[in-house]
Coordinates of C-alpha atoms in Angstrom, one line a residue:
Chain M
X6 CA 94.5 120.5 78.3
X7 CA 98.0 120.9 77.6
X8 CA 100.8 118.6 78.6
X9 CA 99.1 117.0 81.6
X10 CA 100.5 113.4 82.8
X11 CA 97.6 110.8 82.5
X12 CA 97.1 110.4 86.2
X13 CA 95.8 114.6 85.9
X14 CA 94.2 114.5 83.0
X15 CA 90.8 113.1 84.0
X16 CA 91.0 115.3 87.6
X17 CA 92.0 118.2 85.6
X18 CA 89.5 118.2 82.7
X19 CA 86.4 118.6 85.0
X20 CA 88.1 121.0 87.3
X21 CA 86.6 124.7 87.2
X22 CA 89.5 125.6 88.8
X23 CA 92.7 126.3 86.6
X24 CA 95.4 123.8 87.5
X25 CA 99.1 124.0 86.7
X26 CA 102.0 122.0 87.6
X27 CA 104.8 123.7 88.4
X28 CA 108.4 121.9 88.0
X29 CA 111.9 122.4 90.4
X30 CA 113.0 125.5 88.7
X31 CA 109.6 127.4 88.7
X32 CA 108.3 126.8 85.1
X33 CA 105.0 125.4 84.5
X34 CA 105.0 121.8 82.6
X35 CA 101.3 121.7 82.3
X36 CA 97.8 123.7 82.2
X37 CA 94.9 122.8 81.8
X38 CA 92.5 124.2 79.7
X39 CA 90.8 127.0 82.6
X40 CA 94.4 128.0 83.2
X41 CA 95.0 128.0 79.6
X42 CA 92.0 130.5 79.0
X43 CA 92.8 132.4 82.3
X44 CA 96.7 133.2 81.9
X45 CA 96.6 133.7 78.2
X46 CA 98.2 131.0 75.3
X47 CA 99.8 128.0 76.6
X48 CA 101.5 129.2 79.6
X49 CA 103.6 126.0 79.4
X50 CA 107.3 126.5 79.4
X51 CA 106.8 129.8 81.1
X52 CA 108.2 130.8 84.2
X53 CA 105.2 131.4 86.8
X54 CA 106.8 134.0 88.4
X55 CA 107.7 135.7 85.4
X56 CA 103.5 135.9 84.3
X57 CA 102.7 137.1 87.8
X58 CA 102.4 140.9 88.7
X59 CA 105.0 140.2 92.4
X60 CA 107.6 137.6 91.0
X61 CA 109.7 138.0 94.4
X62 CA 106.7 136.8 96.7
X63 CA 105.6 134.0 93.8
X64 CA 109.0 131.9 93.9
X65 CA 109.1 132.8 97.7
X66 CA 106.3 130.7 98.1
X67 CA 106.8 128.3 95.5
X68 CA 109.8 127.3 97.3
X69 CA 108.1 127.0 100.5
X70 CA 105.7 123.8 98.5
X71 CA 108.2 122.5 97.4
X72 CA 110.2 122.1 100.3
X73 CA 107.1 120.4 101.9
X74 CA 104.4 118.1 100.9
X75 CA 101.4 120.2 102.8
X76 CA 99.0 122.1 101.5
X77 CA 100.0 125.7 101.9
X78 CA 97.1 128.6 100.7
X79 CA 98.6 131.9 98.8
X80 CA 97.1 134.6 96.1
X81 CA 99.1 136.7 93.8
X82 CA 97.8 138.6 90.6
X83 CA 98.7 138.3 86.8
X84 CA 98.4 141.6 85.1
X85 CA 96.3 142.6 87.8
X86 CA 94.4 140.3 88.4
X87 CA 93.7 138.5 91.7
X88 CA 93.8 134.7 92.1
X89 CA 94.0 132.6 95.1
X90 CA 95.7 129.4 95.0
X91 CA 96.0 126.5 96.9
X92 CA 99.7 124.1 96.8
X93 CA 101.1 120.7 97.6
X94 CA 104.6 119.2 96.6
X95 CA 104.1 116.1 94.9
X96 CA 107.0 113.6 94.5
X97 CA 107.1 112.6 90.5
X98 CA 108.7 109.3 90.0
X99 CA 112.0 110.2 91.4
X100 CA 112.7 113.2 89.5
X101 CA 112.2 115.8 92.1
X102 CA 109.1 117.1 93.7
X103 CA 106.9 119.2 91.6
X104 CA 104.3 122.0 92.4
X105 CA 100.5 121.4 91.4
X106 CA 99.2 124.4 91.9
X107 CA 94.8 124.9 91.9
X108 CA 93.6 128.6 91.9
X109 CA 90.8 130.6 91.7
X110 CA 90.1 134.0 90.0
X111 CA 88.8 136.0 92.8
X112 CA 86.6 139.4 92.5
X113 CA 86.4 140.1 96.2
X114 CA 88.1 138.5 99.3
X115 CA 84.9 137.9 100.9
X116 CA 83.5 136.0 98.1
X117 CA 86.2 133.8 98.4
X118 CA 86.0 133.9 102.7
X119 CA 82.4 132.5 102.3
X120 CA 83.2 129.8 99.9
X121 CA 86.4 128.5 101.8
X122 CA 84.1 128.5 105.2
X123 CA 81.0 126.8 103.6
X124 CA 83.4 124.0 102.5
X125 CA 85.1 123.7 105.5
X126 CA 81.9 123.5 107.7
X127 CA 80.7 120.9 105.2
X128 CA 83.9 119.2 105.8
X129 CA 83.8 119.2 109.6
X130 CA 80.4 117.8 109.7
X131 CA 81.7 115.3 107.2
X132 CA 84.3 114.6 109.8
X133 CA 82.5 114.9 112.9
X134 CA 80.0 111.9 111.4
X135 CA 82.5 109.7 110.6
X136 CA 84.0 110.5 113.9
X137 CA 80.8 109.9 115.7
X138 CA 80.2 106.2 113.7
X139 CA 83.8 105.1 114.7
X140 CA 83.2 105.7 118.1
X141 CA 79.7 103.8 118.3
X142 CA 81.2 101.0 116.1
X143 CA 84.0 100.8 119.0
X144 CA 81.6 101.2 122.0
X145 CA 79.7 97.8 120.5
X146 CA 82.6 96.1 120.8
X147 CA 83.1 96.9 124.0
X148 CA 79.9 96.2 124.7
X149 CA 80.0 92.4 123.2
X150 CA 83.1 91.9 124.6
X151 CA 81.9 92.7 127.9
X152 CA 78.7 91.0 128.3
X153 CA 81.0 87.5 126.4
X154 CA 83.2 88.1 129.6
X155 CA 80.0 88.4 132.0
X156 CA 78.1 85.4 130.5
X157 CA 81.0 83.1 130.9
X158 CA 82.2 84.6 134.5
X159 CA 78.2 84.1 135.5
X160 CA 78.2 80.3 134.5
X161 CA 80.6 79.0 136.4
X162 CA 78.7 79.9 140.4
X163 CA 74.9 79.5 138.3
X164 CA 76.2 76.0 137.8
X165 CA 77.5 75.8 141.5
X166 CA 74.3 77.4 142.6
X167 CA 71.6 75.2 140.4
X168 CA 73.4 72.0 141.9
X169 CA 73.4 72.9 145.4
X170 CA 69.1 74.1 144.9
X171 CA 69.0 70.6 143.1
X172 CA 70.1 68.9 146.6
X173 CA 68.7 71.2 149.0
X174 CA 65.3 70.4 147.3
X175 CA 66.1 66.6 147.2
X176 CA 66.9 66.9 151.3
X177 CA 64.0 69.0 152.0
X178 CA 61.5 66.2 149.7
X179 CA 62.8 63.7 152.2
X180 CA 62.7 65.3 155.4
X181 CA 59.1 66.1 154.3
X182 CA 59.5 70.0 155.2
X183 CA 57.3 71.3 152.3
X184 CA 57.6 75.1 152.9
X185 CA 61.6 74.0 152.0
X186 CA 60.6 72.2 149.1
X187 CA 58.5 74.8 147.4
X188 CA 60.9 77.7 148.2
X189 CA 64.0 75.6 146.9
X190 CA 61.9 74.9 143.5
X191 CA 61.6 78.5 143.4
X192 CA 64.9 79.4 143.5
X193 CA 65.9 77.0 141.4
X194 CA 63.8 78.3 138.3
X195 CA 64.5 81.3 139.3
X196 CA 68.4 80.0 138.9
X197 CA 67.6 78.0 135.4
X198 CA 66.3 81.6 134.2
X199 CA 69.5 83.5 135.3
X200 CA 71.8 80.9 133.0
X201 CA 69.5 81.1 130.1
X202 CA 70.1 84.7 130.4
X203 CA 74.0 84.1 131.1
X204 CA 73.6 81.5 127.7
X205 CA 72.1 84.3 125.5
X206 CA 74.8 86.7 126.6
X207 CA 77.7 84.0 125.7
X208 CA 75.7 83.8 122.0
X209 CA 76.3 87.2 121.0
X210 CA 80.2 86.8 121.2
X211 CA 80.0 83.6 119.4
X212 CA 77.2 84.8 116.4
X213 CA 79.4 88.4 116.8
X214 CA 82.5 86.7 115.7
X215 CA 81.2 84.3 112.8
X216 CA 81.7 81.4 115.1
X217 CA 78.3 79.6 114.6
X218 CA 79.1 76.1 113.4
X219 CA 75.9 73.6 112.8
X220 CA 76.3 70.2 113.4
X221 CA 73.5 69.1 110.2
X222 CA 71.9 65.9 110.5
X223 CA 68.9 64.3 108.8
X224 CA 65.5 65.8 111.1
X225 CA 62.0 65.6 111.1
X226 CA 61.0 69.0 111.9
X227 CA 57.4 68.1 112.6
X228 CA 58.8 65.4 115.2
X229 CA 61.2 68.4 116.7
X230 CA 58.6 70.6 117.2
X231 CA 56.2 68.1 118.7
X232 CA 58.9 66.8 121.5
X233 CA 60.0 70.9 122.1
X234 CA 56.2 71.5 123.1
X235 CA 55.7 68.6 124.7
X236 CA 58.2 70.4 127.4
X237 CA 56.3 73.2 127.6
X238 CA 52.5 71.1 128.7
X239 CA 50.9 74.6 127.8
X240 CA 47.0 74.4 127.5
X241 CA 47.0 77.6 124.8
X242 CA 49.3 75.9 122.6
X243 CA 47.9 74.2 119.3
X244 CA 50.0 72.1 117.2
X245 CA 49.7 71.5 113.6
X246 CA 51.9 69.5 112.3
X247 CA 52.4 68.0 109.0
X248 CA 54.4 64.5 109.0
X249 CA 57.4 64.0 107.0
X250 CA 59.0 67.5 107.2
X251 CA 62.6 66.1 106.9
X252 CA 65.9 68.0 105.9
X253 CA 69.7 68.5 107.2
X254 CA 69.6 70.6 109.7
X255 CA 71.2 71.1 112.9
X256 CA 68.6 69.7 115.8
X257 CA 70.3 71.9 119.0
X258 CA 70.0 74.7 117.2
X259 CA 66.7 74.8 115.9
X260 CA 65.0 73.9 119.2
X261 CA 66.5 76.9 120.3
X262 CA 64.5 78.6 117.4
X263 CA 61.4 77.4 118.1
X264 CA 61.7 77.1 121.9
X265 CA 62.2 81.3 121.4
X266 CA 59.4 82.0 119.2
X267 CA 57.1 80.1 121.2
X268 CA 58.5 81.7 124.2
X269 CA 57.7 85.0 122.9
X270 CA 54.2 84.1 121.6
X271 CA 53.0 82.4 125.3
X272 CA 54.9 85.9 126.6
X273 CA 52.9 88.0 124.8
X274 CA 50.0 86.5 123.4
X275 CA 48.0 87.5 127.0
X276 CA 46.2 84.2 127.5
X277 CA 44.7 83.6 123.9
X278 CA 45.9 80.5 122.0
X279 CA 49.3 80.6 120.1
X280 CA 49.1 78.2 116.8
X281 CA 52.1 76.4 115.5
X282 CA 52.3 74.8 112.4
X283 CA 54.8 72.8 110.1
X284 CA 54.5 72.2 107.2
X285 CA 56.6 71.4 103.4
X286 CA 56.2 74.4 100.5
X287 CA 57.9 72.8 97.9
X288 CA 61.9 72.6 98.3
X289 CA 61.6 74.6 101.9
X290 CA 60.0 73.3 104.9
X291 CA 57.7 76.4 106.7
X292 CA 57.4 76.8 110.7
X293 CA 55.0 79.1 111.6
X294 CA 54.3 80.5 115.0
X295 CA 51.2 82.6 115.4
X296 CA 50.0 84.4 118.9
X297 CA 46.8 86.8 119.1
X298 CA 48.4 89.3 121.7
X299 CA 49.5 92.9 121.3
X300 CA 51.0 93.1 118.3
X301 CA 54.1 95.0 116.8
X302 CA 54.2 98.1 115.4
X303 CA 55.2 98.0 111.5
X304 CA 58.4 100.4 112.4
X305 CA 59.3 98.2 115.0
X306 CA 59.4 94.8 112.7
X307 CA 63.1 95.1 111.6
X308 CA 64.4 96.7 115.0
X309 CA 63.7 93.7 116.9
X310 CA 65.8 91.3 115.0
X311 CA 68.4 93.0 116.1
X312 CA 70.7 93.0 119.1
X313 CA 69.4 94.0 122.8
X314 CA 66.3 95.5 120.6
X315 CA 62.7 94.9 121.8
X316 CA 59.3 96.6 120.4
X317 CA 57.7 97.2 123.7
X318 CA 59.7 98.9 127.2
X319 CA 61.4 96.2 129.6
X320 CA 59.1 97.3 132.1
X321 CA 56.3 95.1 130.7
X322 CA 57.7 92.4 130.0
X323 CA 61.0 90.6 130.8
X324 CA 64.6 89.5 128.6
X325 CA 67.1 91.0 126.9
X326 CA 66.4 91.4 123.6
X327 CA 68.3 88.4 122.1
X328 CA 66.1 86.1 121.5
X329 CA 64.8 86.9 118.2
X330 CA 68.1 88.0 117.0
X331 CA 69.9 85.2 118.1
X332 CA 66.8 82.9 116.3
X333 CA 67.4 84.8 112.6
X334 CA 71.3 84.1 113.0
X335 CA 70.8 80.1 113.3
X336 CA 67.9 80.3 110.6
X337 CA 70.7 82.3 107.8
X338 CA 72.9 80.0 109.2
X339 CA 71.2 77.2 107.5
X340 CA 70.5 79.3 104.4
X341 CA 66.7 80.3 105.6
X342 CA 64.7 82.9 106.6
X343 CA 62.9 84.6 109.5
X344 CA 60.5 87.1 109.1
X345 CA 57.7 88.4 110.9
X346 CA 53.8 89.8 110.3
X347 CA 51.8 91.6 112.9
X348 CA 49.8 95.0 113.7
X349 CA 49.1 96.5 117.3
X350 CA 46.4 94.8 118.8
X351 CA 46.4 91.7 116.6
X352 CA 49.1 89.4 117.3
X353 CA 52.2 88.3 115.1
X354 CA 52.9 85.9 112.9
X355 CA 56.6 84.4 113.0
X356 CA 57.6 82.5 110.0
X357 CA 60.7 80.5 109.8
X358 CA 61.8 79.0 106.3
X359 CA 64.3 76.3 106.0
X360 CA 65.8 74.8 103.0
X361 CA 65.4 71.3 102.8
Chain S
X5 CA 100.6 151.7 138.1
X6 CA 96.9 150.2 137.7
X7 CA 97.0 146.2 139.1
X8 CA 95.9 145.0 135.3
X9 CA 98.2 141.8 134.2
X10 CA 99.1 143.4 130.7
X11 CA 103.1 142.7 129.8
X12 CA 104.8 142.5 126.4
X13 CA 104.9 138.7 126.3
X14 CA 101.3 138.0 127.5
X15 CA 100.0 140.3 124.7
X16 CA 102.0 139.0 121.9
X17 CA 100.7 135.7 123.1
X18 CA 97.5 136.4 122.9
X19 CA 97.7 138.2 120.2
X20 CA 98.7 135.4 118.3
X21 CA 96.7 132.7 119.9
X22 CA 93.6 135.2 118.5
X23 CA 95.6 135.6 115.2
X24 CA 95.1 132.0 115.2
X25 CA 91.5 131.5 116.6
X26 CA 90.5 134.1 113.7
X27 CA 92.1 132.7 110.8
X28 CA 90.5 129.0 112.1
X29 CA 87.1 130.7 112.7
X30 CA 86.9 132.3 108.9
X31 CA 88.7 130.0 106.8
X32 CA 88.8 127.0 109.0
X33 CA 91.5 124.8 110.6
X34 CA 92.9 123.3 107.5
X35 CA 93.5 126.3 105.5
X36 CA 94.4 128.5 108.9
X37 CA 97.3 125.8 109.0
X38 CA 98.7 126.4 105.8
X39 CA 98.9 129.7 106.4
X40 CA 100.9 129.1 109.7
X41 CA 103.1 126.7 107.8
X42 CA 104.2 129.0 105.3
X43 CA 105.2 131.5 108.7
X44 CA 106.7 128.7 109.9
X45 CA 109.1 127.8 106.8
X46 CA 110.1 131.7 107.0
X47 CA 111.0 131.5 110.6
X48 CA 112.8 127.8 109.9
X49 CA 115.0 129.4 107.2
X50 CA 115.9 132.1 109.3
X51 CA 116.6 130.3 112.7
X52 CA 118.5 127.6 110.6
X53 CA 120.6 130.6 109.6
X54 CA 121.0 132.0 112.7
X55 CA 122.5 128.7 114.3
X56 CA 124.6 127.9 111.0
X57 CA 126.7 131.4 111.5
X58 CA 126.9 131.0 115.6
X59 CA 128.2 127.1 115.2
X60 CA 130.4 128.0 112.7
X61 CA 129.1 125.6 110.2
X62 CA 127.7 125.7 106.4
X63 CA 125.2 122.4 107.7
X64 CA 124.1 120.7 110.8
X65 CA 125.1 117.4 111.6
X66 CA 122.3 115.1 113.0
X67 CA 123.8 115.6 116.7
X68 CA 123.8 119.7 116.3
X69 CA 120.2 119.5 114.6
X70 CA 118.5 117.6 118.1
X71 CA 120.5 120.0 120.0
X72 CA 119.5 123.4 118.0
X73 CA 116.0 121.8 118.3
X74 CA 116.0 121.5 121.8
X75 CA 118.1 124.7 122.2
X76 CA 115.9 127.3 119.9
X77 CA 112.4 125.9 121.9
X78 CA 114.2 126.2 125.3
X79 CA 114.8 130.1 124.5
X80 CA 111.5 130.8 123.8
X81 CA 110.5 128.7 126.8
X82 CA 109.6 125.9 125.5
X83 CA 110.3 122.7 127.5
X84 CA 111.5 120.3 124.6
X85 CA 113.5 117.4 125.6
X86 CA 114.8 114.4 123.6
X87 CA 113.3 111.2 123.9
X88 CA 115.3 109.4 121.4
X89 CA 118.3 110.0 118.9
X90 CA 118.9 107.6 116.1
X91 CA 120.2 108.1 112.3
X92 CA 116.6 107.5 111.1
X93 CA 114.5 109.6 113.5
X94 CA 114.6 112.2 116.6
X95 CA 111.8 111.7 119.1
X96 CA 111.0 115.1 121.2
X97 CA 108.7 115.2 124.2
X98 CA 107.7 118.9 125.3
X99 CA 106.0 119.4 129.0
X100 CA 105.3 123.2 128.1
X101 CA 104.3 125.1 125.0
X102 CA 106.3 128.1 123.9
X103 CA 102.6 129.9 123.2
X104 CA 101.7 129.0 127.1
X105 CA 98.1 127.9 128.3
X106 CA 96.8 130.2 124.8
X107 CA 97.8 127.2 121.8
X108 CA 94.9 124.9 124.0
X109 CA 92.2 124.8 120.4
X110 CA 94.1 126.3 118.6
X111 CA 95.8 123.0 116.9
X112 CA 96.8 125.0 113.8
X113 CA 99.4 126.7 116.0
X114 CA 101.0 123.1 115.6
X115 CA 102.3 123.9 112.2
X116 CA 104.7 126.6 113.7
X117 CA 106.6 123.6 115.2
X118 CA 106.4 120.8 112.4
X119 CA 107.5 123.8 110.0
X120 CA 110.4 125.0 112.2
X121 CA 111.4 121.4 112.9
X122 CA 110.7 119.8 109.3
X123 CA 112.5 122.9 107.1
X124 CA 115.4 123.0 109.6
X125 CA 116.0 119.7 109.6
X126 CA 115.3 118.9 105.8
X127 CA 117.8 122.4 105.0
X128 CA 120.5 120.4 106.7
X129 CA 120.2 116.5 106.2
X130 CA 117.9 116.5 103.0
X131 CA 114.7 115.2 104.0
X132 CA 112.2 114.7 107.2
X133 CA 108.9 113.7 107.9
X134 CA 107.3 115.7 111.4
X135 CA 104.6 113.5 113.0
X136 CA 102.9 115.5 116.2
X137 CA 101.6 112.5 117.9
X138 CA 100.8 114.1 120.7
X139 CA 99.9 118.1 121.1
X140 CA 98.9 120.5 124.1
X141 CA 96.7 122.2 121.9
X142 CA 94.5 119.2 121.0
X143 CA 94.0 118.7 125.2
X144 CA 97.2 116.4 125.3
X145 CA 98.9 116.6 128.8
X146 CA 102.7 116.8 126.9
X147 CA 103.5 117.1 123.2
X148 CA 105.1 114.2 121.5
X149 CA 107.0 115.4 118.0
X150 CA 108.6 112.7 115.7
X151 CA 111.1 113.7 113.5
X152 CA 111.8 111.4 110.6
X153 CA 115.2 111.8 109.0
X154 CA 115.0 108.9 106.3
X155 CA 112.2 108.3 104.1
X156 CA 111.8 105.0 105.5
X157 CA 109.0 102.2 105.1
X158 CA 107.4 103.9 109.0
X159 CA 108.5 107.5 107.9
X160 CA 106.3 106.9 104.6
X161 CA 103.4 105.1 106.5
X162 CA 102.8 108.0 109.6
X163 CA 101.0 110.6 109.2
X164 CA 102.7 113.9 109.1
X165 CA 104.5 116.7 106.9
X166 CA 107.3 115.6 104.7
X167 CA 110.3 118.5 103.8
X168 CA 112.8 118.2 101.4
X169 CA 116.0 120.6 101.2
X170 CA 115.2 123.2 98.7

C-alpha cells in the first residue's frame, strides 16, 4: 500500500482489485499494492493519463467523475493491456473532489460480461428480498391497524346490542313466552361471543404497540384459578390446586390466561378430561393445563404463539388465532414463560411460569 | 410505398430504447446507467455550449439555466415545465418523455436527463444535486426532476447525483 488515507487502507488492502485515487489535476495520490504490482513501481505522483496507452479518452473520462459523484464504468489499456474500471467522485475534506478509481485486468470482454451479470443478478435478488420483507412488514401494519379500528368500531353497537337481548329476555321471562326466552338467550351468547372476538382484535393494537401495562397486586393463584373454573361448571375439568401460590401479579390479566388455555383444552380435548394444576417450583409458581385431544404437530408448536396462527384449519374449529398469542404476551409481560408439549393424537400440555 | 410505420425518429427511438434494454440485460441496470451517464455529461457539455454562444453569454444565470432546461427538452419534444424556481433548487414536472412510450423499463435512460440537467447546471452555477422523484420509465404517470443548486442540509439528505463544475 502506498500513500492511502486511513479510511482506505483497510478496504484497500483486502481488495483483489487494484485501487487508485486519483486527485483534481489527474495524478494518482495513492495505490495500493495490486495497482502497485499491476502498473509497475509506485505509480504515485504519476499522471494516469500519462501511464495509459489513449491519454485523450483517460482525462476525458476522468473529468466526467469528477464532475459527478456516480459511479460511471470505463476501460482503457496501459502498455497494452486491458483493464476495466469502475469510478466515483468522492468529496475529500474540502479540498476538492478526488477520483477513486477500482479496475480489473481483463483477458476477454466476456469474462468480464459474465462476472458483472452474476453480481448484478445476485444483487437484484438481494434487492428484490429486501423489497419483498418491507412490503410484508408494511402490509402487517395495515393489517393491525385495521382490525384496532374494526374491534373498537364493533364495540360500541355489540354493547347496544347485548343490552337490548338483556331486556328482551327479561320481558319475554315475564310475559312467560318461553320460545322468546330461549331464542333471546341464544342471541345473546351468541352476542357475548362476537365482543370477545371484537376484545381480542382491540388486544393486538394494544400488545402491537408495547402498551400492556399490569396493574400487580399480591394473588393467590391457586384461589384465581379455582374462582375462573368455578365459571366454567364443566364436568371434564379436574382441578389440582396447591394452596398458598402467592405472588404480584396482575389478576385481570391472568384470568384472561388461564380462561384461554382452558378454553382451548375443553375446545379441543374432544370430551376427555382436561387437568389443571397449580403449584410452587421454588422461586416460580407453575400453571399447568393438560387436555387429551388431538394434539399439535411438533412444527406447529412455535407457529401458534403467534399472531392469527392456528395448528389445525378454521374449518374445524372456531377463533382467530389470538388467544394463545395474546396469553404469552401477558405471561413475558410479568417476566414468565409459556410453553407448550404435545404430539398428534395425544393431547398438549400448556405450561405457564410465573415469577413470584 | 408499403403501409409499414418505419420513419427516422421511430427507429432512432427504438434503437436506443434497445441500446438500452441490451446494455441493462448483460451488465445490468446499475452499470447500463453509468454508461448512459457518461453519454449524458458529453451531450450536457455540448448543449451547455450550444446555448452559451446563442445567448451571448460565457455562463448561465439561474433564470436562463430553468429556461434552457425547459427549452432544450421542449425541442426534442419533451414536455418539461417548471414547477418551482428558487436560488436553492428548480423543480421540473414532465407530462411526456423525449424517448416516447420506448423509456417505459428502461429506467437507466433516466441518467440521460439527470446528466444533461446536473453537468449543465453545475458548468454554470458550480454545483447541483438531480433527484428524479418521479419517472415515466419506472410506470410513473409524469416525471418529477429536482434540481438542487446549493449543497444544502435537503440537497445532501435526497437521493440523487451530485455535479460539480469541472
Amino acid at each position: 500500500m502506498t500513500a492511502l488515507g486511513s479510511s482506505f487502507e483497510a478496504i484497500a488492502a483486502v481488495l483483489s482489485d487494484a485501487l487508485l485515487m486519483i486527485d483534481g489535476d489527474g495524478a494518482i495520490t495513492a495505490a495500493n499494492a495490486q495497482a502497485v504490482e499491476w502498473l509497475g513501481d509506485s505509480p504515485v505522483g504519476s499522471k494516469l493519463a500519462a501511464l495509459c496507452d489513449e491519454p485523450d479518452r483517460v482525462a476525458e473520462f476522468l473529468r466526467y467523475c469528477r464532475r459527478s459523484s456516480s459511479p460511471l464504468p470505463g476501460g482503457f489499456s496501459v502498455r497494452t493491456e486491458r483493464f476495466r474500471c469502475r469510478a466515483a467522485g468522492v468529496e475529500c475534506d474540502g479540498a476538492g473532489r478526488s477520483v477513486v478509481l477500482r479496475f480489473w485486468r481483463t483477458e476477454s470482454d466476456d469474462a468480464f460480461v459474465l462476472l458483472r451479470q452474476t453480481v448484478e443478478q445476485l444483487n437484484d435478488e438481494i434487492t428484490r428480498r429486501k423489497e419483498a420483507a418491507a412490503e410484508l412488514e408494511a402490509a402487517v401494519r395495515v393489517r393491525d391497524d385495521f382490525l384496532a379500528v374494526a374491534g373498537h368500531e364493533l364495540k360500541t353497537p355489540l354493547t347496544s346490542l347485548q343490552l337490548q337481548l338483556t331486556s328482551l329476555s327479561r320481558a319475554a321471562t315475564k310475559a312467560g313466552i318461553e320460545p322468546l326466552v330461549a331464542t333471546a338467550e341464544r342471541a345473546k351468547r351468541s352476542a357475548a361471543r362476537l365482543a370477545r372476538l371484537a376484545d381480542e382484535l382491540l388486544e393486538v393494537s394494544h400488545l402491537s404497540d408495547g402498551r400492556l401495562s399490569l396493574d400487580r397486586v399480591s394473588i393467590d393463584l391457586s384461589e384465581l384459578v379455582v374462582d375462573v373454573l368455578a365459571r366454567h361448571s364443566d364436568a371434564q375439568l379436574r382441578v389440582t390446586a396447591e394452596p398458598g401460590v402467592t405472588g404480584s401479579w396482575d389478576p385481570t390479566r391472568l384470568e384472561q390466561v388461564v380462561t384461554n388455555l382452558v378454553a382451548n383444552a375443553l375446545k379441543f380435548g374432544g370430551d376427555a378430561p382436561v387437568d389443571v394444576v397449580v403449584e410452587s417450583a421454588g422461586p416460580t409458581a407453575r400453571l399447568r393445563v393438560r387436555d387429551r385431544g388431538i394434539g399439535i404437530a411438533p412444527e406447529a408448536h412455535e407457529r401458534i404463539f403467534q399472531k392469527f396462527q392456528r395448528a389445525i384449519a378454521t374449518k374445524n374449529f372456531g377463533g382467530i388465532g389470538l388467544g394463545l398469542w395474546i396469553s404469552r404476551e401477558i405471561v413475558a409481560a410479568h417476566g414468565g414463560t409459556l410453553s407448550v408439549e404435545s404430539q398428534p393424537g395425544a393431547g398438549a400440555t400448556f405450561t405457564v411460569t410465573l415469577p413470584r | 410505398m408499403l403501409d409499414v410505420p418505419l420513419e427516422r425518429d421511430g427507429f432512432t427511438r427504438t434503437l436506443i430504447r434497445h441500446l438500452a434494454g441490451t446494455l441493462q440485460d448483460v451488465v445490468g441496470t446499475d452499470e447500463a446507467s453509468g454508461f448512459v451517464a457518461i453519454v449524458g455529461q458529453r451531450m450536457g457539455d455540448e448543449l451547455n455550449a450550444m446555448y452559451r454562444t446563442a445567448l451571448g453569454v460565457s455562463n448561465l444565470t439561474r433564470e436562463q439555466l430553468a429556461d434552457v432546461l425547459v427549452d432544450l427538452k421542449r425541442r426534442i419534444q419533451g414536455d418539461f415545465y417548471i414547477i418551482e424556481e428558487t436560488d436553492e433548487k428548480l423543480v421540473f414536472g414532465n407530462r411526456a418523455c423525449p424517448f416516447g412510450d420506448r423509456v417505459v423499463d428502461r429506467p437507466s435512460l433516466c441518467m440521460m436527463t439527470s446528466n444533461v440537467f446536473g453537468s449543465i447546471a453545475a458548468e454554470n452555477l458550480g454545483y447541483s444535486k438531480v433527484v428524479i422523484e418521479n419517472a415515466i420509465a419506472r410506470g410513473d404517470h409524469e416525471c418529477r426532476v429536482v434540481v438542487h443548486l446549493q449543497p444544502t442540509a435537503g440537497a445532501r439528505a435526497a437521493r440523487g447525483r451530485e455535479y460539480v463544475r469541472t
